[in-house]
Short mmCIF file of C-alpha atoms in Angstrom, two decimals:
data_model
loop_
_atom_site.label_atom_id
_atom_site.label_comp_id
_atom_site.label_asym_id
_atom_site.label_seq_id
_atom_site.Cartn_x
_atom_site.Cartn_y
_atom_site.Cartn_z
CA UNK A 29 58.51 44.67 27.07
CA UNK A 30 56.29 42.28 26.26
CA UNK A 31 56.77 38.19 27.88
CA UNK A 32 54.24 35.28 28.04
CA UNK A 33 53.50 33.93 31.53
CA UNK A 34 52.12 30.36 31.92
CA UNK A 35 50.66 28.41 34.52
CA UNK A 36 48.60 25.56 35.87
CA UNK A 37 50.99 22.72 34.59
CA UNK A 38 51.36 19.91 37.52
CA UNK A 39 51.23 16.12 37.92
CA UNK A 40 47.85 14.30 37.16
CA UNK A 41 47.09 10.62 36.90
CA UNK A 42 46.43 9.08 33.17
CA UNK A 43 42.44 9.55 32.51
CA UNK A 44 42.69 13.02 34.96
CA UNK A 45 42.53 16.36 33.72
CA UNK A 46 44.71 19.72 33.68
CA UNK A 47 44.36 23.59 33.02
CA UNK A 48 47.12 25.66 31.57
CA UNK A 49 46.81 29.62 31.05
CA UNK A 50 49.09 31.72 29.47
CA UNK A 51 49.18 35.75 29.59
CA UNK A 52 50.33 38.02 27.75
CA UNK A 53 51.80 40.64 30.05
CA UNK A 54 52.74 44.93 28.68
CA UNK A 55 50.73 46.98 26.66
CA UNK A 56 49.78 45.26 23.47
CA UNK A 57 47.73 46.08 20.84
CA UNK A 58 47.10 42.93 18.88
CA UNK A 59 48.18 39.32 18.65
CA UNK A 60 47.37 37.31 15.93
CA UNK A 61 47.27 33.96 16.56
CA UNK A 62 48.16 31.95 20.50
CA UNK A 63 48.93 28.59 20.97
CA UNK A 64 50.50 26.00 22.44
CA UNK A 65 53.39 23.69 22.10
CA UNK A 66 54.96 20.83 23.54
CA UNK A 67 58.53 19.06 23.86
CA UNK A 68 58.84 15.85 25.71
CA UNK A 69 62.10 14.61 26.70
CA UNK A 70 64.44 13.31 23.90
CA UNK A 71 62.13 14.33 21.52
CA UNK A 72 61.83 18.08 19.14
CA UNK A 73 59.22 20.65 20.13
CA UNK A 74 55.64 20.10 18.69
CA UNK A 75 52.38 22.27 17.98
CA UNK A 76 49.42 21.32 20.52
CA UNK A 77 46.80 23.69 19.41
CA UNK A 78 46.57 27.10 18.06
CA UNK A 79 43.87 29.81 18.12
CA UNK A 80 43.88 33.02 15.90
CA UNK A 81 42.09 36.05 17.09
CA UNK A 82 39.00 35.30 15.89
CA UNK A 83 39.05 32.19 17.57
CA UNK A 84 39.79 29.63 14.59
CA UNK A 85 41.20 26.70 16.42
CA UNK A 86 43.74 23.72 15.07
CA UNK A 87 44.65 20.61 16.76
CA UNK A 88 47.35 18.56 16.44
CA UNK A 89 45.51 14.60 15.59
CA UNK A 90 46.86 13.37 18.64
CA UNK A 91 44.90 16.27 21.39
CA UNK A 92 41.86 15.93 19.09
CA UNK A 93 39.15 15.62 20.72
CA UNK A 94 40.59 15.58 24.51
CA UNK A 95 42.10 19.38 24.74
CA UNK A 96 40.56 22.22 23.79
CA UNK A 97 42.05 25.96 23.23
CA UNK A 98 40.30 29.08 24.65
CA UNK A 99 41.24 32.84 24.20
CA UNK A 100 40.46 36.06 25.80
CA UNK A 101 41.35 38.90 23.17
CA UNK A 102 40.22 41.53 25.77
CA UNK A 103 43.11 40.50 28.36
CA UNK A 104 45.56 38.44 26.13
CA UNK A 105 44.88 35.51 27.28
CA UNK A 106 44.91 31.92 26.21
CA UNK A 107 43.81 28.83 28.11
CA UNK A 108 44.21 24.98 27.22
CA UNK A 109 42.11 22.26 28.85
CA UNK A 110 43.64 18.53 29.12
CA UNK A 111 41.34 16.10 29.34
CA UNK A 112 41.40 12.41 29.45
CA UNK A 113 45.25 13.28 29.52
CA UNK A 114 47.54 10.36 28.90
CA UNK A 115 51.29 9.68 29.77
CA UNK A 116 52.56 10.41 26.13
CA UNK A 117 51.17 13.64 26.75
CA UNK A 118 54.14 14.05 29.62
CA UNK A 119 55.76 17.20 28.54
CA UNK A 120 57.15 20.57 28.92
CA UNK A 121 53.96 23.07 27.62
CA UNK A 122 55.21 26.11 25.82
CA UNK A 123 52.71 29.13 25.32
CA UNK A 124 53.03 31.15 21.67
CA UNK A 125 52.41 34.21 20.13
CA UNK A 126 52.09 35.23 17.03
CA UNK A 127 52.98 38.88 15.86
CA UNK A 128 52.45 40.69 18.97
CA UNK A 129 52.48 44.58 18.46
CA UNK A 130 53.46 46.44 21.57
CA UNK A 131 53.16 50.40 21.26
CA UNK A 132 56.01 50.78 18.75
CA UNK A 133 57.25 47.90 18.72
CA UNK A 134 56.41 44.45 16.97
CA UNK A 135 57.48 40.93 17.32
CA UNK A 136 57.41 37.63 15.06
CA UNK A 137 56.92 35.23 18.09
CA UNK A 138 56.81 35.45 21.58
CA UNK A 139 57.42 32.14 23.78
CA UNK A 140 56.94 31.23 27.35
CA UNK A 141 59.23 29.62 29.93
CA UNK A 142 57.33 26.51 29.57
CA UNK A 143 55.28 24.86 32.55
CA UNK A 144 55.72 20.52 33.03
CA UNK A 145 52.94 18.61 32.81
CA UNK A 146 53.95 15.01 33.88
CA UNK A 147 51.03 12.04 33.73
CA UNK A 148 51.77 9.26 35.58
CA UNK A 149 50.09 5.84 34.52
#
C-alpha cells in the first residue's frame, strides 16, 4: 500500500521561512506528477505548486516567486520551500500524487494527511 507522508509544517513569523517534504512510502514504480495543495480555514482546497517527473514546475500567482517545488524521482520525494511566507499563506498543506503505480496496482491520486503551517503577523 502505497500513502504520502508529510512533514516540516510549523509556526513561523510573516517574512520567515518554512520547509515541507512529502514521501512517498511502498514500492512504486512511477509517479507522474507531485504537488502541493492548500486549504485555509473557511475556504475550498487550492493548488500551491506542482512538479511532473521531469521536473516541469507550476505555481499558483500568489506563491510565485516566494516557494519553490523540488523532487527526488530516485526516492519519491517532493519538497516545497516557503519563503518570505505571509499570514494568508496560514493553511493546512496537502502533498499529491499523480498516477502512482505500485507493483500491480495503480492509483489516480494519492493525498497526504496534511501538515499546518500557521504565520503569525
Amino acid at each position: 500500500q502505497v500513502k504520502l507522508v508529510e512533514s516540516g509544517g510549523g509556526t513561523v513569523q510573516a517574512g520567515g521561512s518554512l520547509r515541507l517534504s512529502c514521501a512517498a512510502s511502498g514500492s512504486i514504480f512511477s509517479i507522474n506528477a507531485m504537488g502541493w495543495y492548500r486549504q485555509a480555514p473557511g475556504k475550498q482546497r487550492e493548488l500551491v505548486a506542482t512538479i511532473t517527473s521531469d521536473s516541469s514546475a507550476n505555481y499558483a500567482d500568489s506563491v510565485k516567486g516566494r516557494f519553490t517545488i523540488s523532487r527526488d524521482n530516485a526516492n519519491n520525494r517532493v519538497n516545497l520551500q516557503m519563503n518570505t511566507l505571509q499570514p494568508e499563506d496560514t493553511a493546512v498543506y496537502y502533498c499529491n500524487a499523480d498516477r502512482v503505480v505500485s507493483g500491480s496496482l495503480a492509483y489516480l491520486e494519492l493525498w497526504g494527511q496534511g501538515t499546518l503551517v500557521t504565520v503569525s503577523s
